[in-house]
Coordinates of C-alpha atoms in Angstrom, one line a residue:
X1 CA 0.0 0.0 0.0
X2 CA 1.1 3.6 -0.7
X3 CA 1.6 5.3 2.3
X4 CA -0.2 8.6 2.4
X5 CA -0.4 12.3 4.4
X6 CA -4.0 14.4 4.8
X7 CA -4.4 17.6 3.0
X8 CA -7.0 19.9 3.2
X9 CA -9.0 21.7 0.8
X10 CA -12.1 24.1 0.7
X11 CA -14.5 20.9 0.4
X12 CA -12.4 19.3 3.2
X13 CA -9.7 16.4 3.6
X14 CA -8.0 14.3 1.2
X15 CA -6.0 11.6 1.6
X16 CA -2.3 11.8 -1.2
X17 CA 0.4 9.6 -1.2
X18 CA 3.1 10.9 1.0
X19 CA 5.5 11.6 -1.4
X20 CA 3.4 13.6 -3.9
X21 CA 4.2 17.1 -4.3
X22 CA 0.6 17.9 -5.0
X23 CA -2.9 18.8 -2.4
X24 CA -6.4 17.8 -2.0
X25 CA -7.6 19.6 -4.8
X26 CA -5.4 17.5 -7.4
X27 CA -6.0 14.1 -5.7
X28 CA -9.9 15.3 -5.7
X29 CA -9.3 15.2 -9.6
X30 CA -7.0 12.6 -10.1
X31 CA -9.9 10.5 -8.2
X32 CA -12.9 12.1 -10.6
X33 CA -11.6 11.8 -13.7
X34 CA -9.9 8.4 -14.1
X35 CA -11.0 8.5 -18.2
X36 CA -7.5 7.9 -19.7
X37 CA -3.8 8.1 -19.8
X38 CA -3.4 11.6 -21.6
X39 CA -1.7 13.9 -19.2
X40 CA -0.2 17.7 -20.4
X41 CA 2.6 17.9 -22.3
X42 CA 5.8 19.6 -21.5
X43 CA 5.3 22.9 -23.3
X44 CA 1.9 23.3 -21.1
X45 CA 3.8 22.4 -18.2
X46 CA 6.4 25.1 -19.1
X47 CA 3.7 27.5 -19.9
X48 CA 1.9 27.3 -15.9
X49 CA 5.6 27.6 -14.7
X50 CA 6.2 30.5 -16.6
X51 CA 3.1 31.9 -15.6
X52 CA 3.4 31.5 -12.3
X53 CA 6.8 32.8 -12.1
X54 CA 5.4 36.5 -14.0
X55 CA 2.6 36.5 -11.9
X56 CA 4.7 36.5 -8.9
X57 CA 7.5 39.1 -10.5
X58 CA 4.3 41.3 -11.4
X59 CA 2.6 41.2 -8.4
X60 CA 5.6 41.9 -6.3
X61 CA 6.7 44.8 -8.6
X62 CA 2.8 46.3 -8.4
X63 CA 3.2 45.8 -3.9
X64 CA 0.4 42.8 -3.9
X65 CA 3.1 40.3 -3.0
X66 CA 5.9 40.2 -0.1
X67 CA 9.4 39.7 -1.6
X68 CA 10.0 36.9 0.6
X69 CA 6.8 35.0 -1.0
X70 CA 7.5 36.0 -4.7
X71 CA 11.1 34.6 -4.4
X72 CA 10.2 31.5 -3.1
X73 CA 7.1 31.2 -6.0
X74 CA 10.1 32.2 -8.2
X75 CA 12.2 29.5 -7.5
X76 CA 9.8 27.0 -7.3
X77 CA 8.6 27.7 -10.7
X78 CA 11.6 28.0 -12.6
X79 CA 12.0 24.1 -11.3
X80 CA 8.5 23.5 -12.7
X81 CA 9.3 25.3 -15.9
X82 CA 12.8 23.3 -15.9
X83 CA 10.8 20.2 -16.2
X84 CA 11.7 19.4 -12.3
X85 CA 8.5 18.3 -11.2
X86 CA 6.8 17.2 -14.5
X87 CA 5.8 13.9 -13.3
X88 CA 3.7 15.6 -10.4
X89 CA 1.3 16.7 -13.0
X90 CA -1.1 14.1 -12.5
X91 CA -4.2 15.2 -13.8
X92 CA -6.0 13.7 -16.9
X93 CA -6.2 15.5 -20.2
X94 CA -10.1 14.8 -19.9
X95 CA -11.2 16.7 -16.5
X96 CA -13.0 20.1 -16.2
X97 CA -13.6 22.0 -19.4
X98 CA -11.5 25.1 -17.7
X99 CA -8.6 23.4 -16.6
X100 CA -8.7 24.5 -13.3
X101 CA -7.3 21.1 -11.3
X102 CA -4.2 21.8 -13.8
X103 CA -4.0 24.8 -12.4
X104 CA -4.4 23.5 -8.9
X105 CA -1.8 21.4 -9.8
X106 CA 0.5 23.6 -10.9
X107 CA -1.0 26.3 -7.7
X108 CA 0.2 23.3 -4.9
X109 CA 3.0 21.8 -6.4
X110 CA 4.8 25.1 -6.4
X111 CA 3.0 26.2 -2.9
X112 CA 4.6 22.7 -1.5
X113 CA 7.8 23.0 -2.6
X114 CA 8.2 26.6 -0.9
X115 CA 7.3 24.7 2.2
X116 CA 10.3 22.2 1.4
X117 CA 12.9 25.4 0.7
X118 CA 11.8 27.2 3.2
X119 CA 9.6 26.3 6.8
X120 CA 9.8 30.6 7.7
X121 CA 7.8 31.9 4.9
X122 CA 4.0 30.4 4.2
X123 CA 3.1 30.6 0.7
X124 CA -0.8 29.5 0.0
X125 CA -1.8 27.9 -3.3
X126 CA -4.6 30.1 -4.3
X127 CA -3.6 33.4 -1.5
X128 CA -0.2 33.8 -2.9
X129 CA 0.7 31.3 -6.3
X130 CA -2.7 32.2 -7.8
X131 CA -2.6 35.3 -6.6
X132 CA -4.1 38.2 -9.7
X133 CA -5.2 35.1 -11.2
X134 CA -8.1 32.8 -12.5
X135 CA -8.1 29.0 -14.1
X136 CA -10.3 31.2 -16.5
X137 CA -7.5 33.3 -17.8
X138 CA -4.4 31.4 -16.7
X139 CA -5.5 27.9 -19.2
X140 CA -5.8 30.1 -22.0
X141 CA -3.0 32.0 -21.9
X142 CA -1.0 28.6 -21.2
X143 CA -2.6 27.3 -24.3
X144 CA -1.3 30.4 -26.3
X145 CA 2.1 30.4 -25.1
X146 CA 2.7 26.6 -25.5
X147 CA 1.4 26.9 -29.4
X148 CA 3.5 30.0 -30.0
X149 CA 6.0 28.5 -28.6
X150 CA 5.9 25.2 -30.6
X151 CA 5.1 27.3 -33.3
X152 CA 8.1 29.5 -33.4
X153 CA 10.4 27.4 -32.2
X154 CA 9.8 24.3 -33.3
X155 CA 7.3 23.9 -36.1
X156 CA 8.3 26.8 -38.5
X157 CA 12.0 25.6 -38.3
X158 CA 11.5 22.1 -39.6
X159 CA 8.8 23.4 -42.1
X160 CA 11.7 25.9 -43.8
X161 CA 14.3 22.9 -43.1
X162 CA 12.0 21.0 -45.7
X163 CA 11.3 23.7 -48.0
X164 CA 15.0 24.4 -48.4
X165 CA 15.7 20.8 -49.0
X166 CA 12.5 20.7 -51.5
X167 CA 14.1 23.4 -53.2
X168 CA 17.7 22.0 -53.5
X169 CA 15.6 18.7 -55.0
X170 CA 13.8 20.5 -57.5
X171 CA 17.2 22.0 -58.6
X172 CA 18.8 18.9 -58.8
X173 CA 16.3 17.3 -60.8
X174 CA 14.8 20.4 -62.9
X175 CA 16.7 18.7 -66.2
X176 CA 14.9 15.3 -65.4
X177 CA 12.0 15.0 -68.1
X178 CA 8.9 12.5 -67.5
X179 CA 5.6 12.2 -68.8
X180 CA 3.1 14.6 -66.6
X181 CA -0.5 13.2 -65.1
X182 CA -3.2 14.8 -64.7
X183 CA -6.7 12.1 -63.5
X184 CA -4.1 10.0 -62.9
X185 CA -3.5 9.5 -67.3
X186 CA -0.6 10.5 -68.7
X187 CA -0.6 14.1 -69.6
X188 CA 2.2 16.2 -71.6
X189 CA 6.0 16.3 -70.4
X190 CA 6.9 17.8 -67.2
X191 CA 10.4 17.7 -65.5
X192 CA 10.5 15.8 -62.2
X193 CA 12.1 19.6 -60.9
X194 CA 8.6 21.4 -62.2
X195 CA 6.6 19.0 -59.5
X196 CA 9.2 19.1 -56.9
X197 CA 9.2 23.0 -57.3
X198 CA 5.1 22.8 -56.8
X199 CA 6.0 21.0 -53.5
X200 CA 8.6 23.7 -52.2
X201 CA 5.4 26.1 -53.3
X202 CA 2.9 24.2 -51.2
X203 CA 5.6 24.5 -47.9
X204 CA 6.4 28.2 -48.5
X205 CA 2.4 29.1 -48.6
X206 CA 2.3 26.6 -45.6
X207 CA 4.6 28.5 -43.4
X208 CA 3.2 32.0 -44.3
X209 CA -0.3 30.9 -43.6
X210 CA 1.0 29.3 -40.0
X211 CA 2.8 33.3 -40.0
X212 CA -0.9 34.7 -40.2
X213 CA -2.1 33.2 -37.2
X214 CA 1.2 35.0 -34.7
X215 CA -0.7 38.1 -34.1
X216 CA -3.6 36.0 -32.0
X217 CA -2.0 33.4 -30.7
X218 CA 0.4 35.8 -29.4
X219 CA -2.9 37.6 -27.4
X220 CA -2.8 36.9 -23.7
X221 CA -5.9 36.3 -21.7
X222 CA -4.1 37.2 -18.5
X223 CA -5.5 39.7 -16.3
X224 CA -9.3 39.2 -17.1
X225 CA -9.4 36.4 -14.1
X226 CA -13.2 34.6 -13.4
X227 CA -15.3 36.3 -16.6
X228 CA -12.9 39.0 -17.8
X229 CA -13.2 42.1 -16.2
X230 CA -10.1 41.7 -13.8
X231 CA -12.0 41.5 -10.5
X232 CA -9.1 40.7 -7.8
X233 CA -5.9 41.6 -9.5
X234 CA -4.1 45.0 -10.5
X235 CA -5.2 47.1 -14.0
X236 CA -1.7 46.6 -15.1
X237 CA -1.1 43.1 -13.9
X238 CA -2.3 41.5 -17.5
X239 CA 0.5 44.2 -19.7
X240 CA 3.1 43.6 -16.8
X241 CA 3.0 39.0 -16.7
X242 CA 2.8 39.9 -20.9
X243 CA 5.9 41.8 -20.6
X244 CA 7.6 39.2 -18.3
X245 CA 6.4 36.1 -20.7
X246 CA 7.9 38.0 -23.9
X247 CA 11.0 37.4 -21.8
X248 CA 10.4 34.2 -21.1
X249 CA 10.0 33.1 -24.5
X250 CA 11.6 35.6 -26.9
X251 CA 8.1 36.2 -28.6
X252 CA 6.3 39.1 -28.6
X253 CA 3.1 38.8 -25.9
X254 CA 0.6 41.1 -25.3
X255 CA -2.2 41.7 -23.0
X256 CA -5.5 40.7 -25.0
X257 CA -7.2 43.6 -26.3
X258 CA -10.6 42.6 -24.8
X259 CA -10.7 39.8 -22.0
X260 CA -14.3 39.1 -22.3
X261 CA -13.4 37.5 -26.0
X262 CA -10.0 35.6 -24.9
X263 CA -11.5 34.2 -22.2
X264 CA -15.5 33.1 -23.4
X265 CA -14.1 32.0 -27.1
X266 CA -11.0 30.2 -28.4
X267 CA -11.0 31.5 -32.1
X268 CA -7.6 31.9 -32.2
X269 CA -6.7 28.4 -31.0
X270 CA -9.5 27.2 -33.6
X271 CA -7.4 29.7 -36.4
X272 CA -4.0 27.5 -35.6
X273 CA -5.5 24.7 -35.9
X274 CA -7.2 25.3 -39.6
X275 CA -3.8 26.4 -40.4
X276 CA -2.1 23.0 -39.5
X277 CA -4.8 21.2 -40.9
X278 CA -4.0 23.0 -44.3
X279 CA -0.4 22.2 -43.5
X280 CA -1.2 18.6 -42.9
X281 CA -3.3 18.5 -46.5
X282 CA 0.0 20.1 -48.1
X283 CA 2.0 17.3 -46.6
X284 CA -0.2 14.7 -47.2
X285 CA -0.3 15.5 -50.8
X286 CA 3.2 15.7 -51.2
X287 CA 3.9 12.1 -49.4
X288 CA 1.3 10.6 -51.8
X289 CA 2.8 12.0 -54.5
X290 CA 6.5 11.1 -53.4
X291 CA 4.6 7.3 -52.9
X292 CA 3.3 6.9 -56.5
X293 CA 6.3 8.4 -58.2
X294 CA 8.4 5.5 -56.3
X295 CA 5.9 2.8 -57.2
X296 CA 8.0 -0.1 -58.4
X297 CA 10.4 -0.3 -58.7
X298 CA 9.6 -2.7 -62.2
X299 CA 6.1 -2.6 -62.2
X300 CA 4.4 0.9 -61.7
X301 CA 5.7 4.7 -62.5
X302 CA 9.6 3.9 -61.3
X303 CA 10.4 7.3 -61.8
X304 CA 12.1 8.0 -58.7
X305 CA 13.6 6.4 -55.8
X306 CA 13.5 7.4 -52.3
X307 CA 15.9 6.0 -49.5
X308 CA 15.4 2.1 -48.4
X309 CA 15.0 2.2 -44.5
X310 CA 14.0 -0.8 -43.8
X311 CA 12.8 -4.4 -45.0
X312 CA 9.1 -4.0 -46.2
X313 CA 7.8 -7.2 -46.0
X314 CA 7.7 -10.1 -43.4
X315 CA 7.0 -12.4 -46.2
X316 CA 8.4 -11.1 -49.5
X317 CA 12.3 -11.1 -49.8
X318 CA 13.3 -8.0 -50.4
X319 CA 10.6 -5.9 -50.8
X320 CA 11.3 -2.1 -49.5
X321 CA 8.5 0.2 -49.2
X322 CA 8.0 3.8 -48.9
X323 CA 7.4 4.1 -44.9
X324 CA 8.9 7.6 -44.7
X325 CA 6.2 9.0 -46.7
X326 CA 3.8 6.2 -44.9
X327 CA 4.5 7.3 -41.4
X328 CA 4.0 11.3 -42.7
X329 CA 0.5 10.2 -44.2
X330 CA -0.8 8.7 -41.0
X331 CA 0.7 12.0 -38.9
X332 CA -1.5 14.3 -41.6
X333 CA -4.6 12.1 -40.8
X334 CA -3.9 12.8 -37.1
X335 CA -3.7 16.5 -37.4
X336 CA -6.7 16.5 -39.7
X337 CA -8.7 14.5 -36.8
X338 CA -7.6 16.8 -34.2
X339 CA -8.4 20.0 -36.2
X340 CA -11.9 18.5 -35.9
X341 CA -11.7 18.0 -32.5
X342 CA -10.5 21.5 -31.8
X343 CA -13.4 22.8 -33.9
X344 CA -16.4 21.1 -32.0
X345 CA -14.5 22.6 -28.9
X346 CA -14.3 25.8 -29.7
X347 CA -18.0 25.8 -31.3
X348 CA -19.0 24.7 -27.6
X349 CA -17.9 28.1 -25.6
X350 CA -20.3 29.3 -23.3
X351 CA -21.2 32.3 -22.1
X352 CA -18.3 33.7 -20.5
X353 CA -16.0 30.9 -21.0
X354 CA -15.0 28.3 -23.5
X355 CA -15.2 25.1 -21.2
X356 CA -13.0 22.6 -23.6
X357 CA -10.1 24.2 -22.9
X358 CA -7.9 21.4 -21.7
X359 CA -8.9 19.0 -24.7
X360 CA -8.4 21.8 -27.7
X361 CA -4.8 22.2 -26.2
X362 CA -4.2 18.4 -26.1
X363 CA -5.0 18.5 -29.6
X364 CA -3.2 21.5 -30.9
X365 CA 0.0 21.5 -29.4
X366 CA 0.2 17.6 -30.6
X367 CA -0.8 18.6 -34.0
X368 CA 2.2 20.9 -33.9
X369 CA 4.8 18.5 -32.4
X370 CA 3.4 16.1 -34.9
X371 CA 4.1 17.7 -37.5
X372 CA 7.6 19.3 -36.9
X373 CA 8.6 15.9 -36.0
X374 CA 7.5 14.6 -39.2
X375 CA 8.9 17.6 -41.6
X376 CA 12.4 16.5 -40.2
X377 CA 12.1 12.4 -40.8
X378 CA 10.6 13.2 -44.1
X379 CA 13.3 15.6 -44.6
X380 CA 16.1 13.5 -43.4
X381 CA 14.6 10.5 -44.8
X382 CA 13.2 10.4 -47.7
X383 CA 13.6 14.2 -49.3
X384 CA 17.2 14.2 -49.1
X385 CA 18.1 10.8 -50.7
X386 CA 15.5 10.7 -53.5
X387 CA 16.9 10.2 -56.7
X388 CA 15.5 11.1 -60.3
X389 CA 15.3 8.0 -62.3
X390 CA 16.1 9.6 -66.0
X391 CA 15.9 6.6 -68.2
X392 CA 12.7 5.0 -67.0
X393 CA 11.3 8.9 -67.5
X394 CA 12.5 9.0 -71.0
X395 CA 11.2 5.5 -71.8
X396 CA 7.8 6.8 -70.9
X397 CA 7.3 9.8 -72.2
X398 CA 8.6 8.3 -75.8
X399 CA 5.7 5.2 -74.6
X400 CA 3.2 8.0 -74.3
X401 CA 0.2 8.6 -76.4
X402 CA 0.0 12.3 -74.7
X403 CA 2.8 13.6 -76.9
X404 CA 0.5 14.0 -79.5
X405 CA -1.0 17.1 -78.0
X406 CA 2.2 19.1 -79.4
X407 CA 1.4 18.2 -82.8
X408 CA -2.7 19.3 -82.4
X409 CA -2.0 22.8 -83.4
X410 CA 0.1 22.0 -86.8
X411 CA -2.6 18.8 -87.8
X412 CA -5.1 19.9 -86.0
X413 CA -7.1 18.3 -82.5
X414 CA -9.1 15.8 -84.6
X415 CA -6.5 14.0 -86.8
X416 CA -4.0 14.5 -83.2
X417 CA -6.6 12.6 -81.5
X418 CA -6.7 10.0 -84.0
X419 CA -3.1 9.7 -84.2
X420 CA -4.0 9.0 -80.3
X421 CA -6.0 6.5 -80.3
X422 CA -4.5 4.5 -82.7
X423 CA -1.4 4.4 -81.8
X424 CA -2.8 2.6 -78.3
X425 CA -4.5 0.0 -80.1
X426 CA -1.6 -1.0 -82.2
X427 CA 0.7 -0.6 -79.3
X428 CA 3.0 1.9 -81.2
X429 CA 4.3 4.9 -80.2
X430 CA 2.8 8.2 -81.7
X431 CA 6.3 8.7 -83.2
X432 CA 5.9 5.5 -85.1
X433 CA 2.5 6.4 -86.7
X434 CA 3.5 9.2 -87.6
X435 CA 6.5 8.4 -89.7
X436 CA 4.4 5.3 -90.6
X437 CA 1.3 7.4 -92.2
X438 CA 4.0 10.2 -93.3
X439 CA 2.0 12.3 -91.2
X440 CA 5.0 15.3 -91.8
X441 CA 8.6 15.6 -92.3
X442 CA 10.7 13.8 -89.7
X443 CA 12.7 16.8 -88.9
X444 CA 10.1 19.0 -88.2
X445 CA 8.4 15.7 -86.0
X446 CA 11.7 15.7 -83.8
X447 CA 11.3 19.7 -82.9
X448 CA 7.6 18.8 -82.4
X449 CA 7.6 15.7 -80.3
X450 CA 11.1 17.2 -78.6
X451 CA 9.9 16.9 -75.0
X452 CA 11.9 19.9 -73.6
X453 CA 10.3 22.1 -76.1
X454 CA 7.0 21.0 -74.1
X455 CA 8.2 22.6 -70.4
X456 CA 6.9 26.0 -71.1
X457 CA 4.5 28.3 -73.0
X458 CA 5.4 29.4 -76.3
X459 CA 5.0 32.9 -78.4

């Protein structure tokens, strides 16, 4: 049996294991909301620390707090924001919709720790940690640093580390001519550069759209506490923990320009997370597109290779399998899942507060790791090592009954498309036919079915 000690809370006594860091109101929670095994990340974690630690700095600075007190909440929160005590953050992901046992967790694990460095100075969870402070406004504005964090220093990174290496690719291979598709059919000549280059596009747009969303995210909802309108802390305690935080993180913070929106809706979350969905539907795309052009290698399109990881089959010697771009499909379908997720929550604020606050930033800050983790394998991976294969390209496009759309405005679209046609059902190439049915003079159907000539517009 774990051996416990009693804590007391407003509703009375609790019994927590004796080496917890943590009160009655966490082991209240950790006993009413046994639903799964989700617990807050480290950013989030960071994010109450940090908090916690520009509350105290603000409220000593305005004369609410005793300088004794605020060191002490100082201390013990730049252990929490270290990481320190992360594993005494015990409550589930799925609790109540404002997050307040996190913050009660947070509120007595740095209140209990005081006690351990010092037994002279009493420092009260709520009285002194939580003092200027709500769960109302201290959730959300955890849930905006930790994204704006992620997103500045960790997603937006690995998104420009694969567009650079997207662009070095399409550089690399801009001289590598295949047969385009459009429906899937083949289409006229495109260089395996050109498609490359529409990936680096995609990426670019990708990281500007994520860009957009800064000037939100980076609102704070600190200072409104219960419903917004600042009842029990200082008018300049919100602009003061903002100043403190754009420390903290090297981002620019600000005090929300209306508390009664940044604390009853979470549009801006909801706005982050439609970004990252579109991210993940760029991503997606490109993965598929990297996993059909490596189909093969002898008996679909061949026309490029990407890095062998690992054996792909438990039954078939030597099969290798695209499980970069695999394992970078299945992280899209995540983010897309939790962008829907984040939606319904947001669409369920009430009144003056959005109560699915500690799901949305489950789901947000995961989509975010997700995906920064998954820009760099696919980087590493796959992007880096794939290779243009140049003969099987050339092999199809001369195969290809497409080419015939070069020769539409000299013989016109009818006779091209019966050119077409026939040269499928006699298996020849349109070249053949052609010079079979002396459709012109074989000079002038070299410059004509020249596939470089194909690449771009003409006067």
């Amino acid at each position: 049996m774990t051996k416990t000690r009693i804590e007391k809370d407003s509703m009375g006594e609790m019994q927590v294991p004796e080496t917890a860091m943590y009160g009655a109101s966490t082991a209240r929670a950790v006993d009413n909301f046994p639903v799964s095994d989700l617990r807050f990340s480290r950013e989030f974690i960071r994010a109450l620390g940090e908090i916690k630690l520009a509350a105290a700095t603000s409220n000593l600075a305005l004369g609410k707090l005793a300088e004794a007190q605020a060191d002490l909440i100082r201390q013990a929160a730049a252990e929490v924001i270290a990481g320190d005590w992360d594993d005494q953050f015990v409550v589930d992901i799925f609790q109540t919709g404002s997050g307040t046992s996190t913050n009660m967790n947070a509120n007595e694990v740095i209140a209990h720790r005081c006690a351990q460095i010092s037994s002279s100075t009493y420092v009260h969870p709520n009285d002194h940690v939580n003092m200027g402070q709500s769960s109302n406004d201290v959730i959300p504005t955890a849930i905006h640093l930790a994204s704006a964090d992620l997103l500045v220093h960790t997603l937006l990174p690995a998104l420009n580390y694969l567009h650079q290496a997207l662009l070095v690719k399409a550089d690399e291979t801009m001289d590598a001519v295949k047969i385009g598709r459009t429906h899937l059919m083949d289409a006229t000549p495109i260089t395996i550069g050109q498609e490359i280059s529409g990936w680096a596009r995609q990426v670019e747009l990708a990281i500007k759209r994520l860009e957009t969303a800064l000037p939100r995210i980076t609102e704070l909802a600190q200072g409104g506490t219960a419903v917004g309108t600042g009842l029990n802390t200082h008018p300049e305690f919100g602009s003061s923990c903002a100043a403190e935080l754009s420390k903290a993180y090297g981002i620019e913070f600000r005090e929300a320009d209306n508390h009664f929106e940044a604390q009853a809706a979470q549009d801006a979350a909801v706005e982050l997370s439609g970004q990252l969905k579109t991210v993940a539907v760029s991503l997606v795309k490109i993965a598929n597109d990297v996993r059909l052009l490596n189909a093969g290698p002898r008996c679909g399109l061949g026309e490029i290779t990407v890095p062998s990881v690992q054996p792909g089959s438990s039954i078939m010697p030597g099969k290798v399998n695209p499980v970069i771009a695999e394992s970078m499909a299945q992280v899209c379908a995540q983010v897309i899942g939790n962008d829907a997720a984040i939606t319904f929550g947001g669409a369920s604020g009430l009144l003056d507060l959005n109560v699915m606050l500690p799901m949305m930033a489950h789901n947000l800050l995961e989509s975010e790791r997700l995906l920064a983790s998954a820009s760099r394998m696919f980087t590493d991976k796959c992007i880096n090592g794939l290779v243009a294969n140049r003969e099987r390209c050339a092999e199809q496009i001369e195969w290809s009954m497409s080419m015939v759309t070069s020769l539409a405005p000299v013989i016109g679209y009818d006779r091209a498309s019966q050119i077409a046609k026939q040269a499928v059902s006699e298996g020849k190439t349109v070249r053949q036919i052609c010079l079979d049915e002396s459709v012109m003079d074989e000079d002038e159907l070299d410059r004509l079915l020249d596939p470089t000539s194909m690449l771009k517009p003409h006067a």
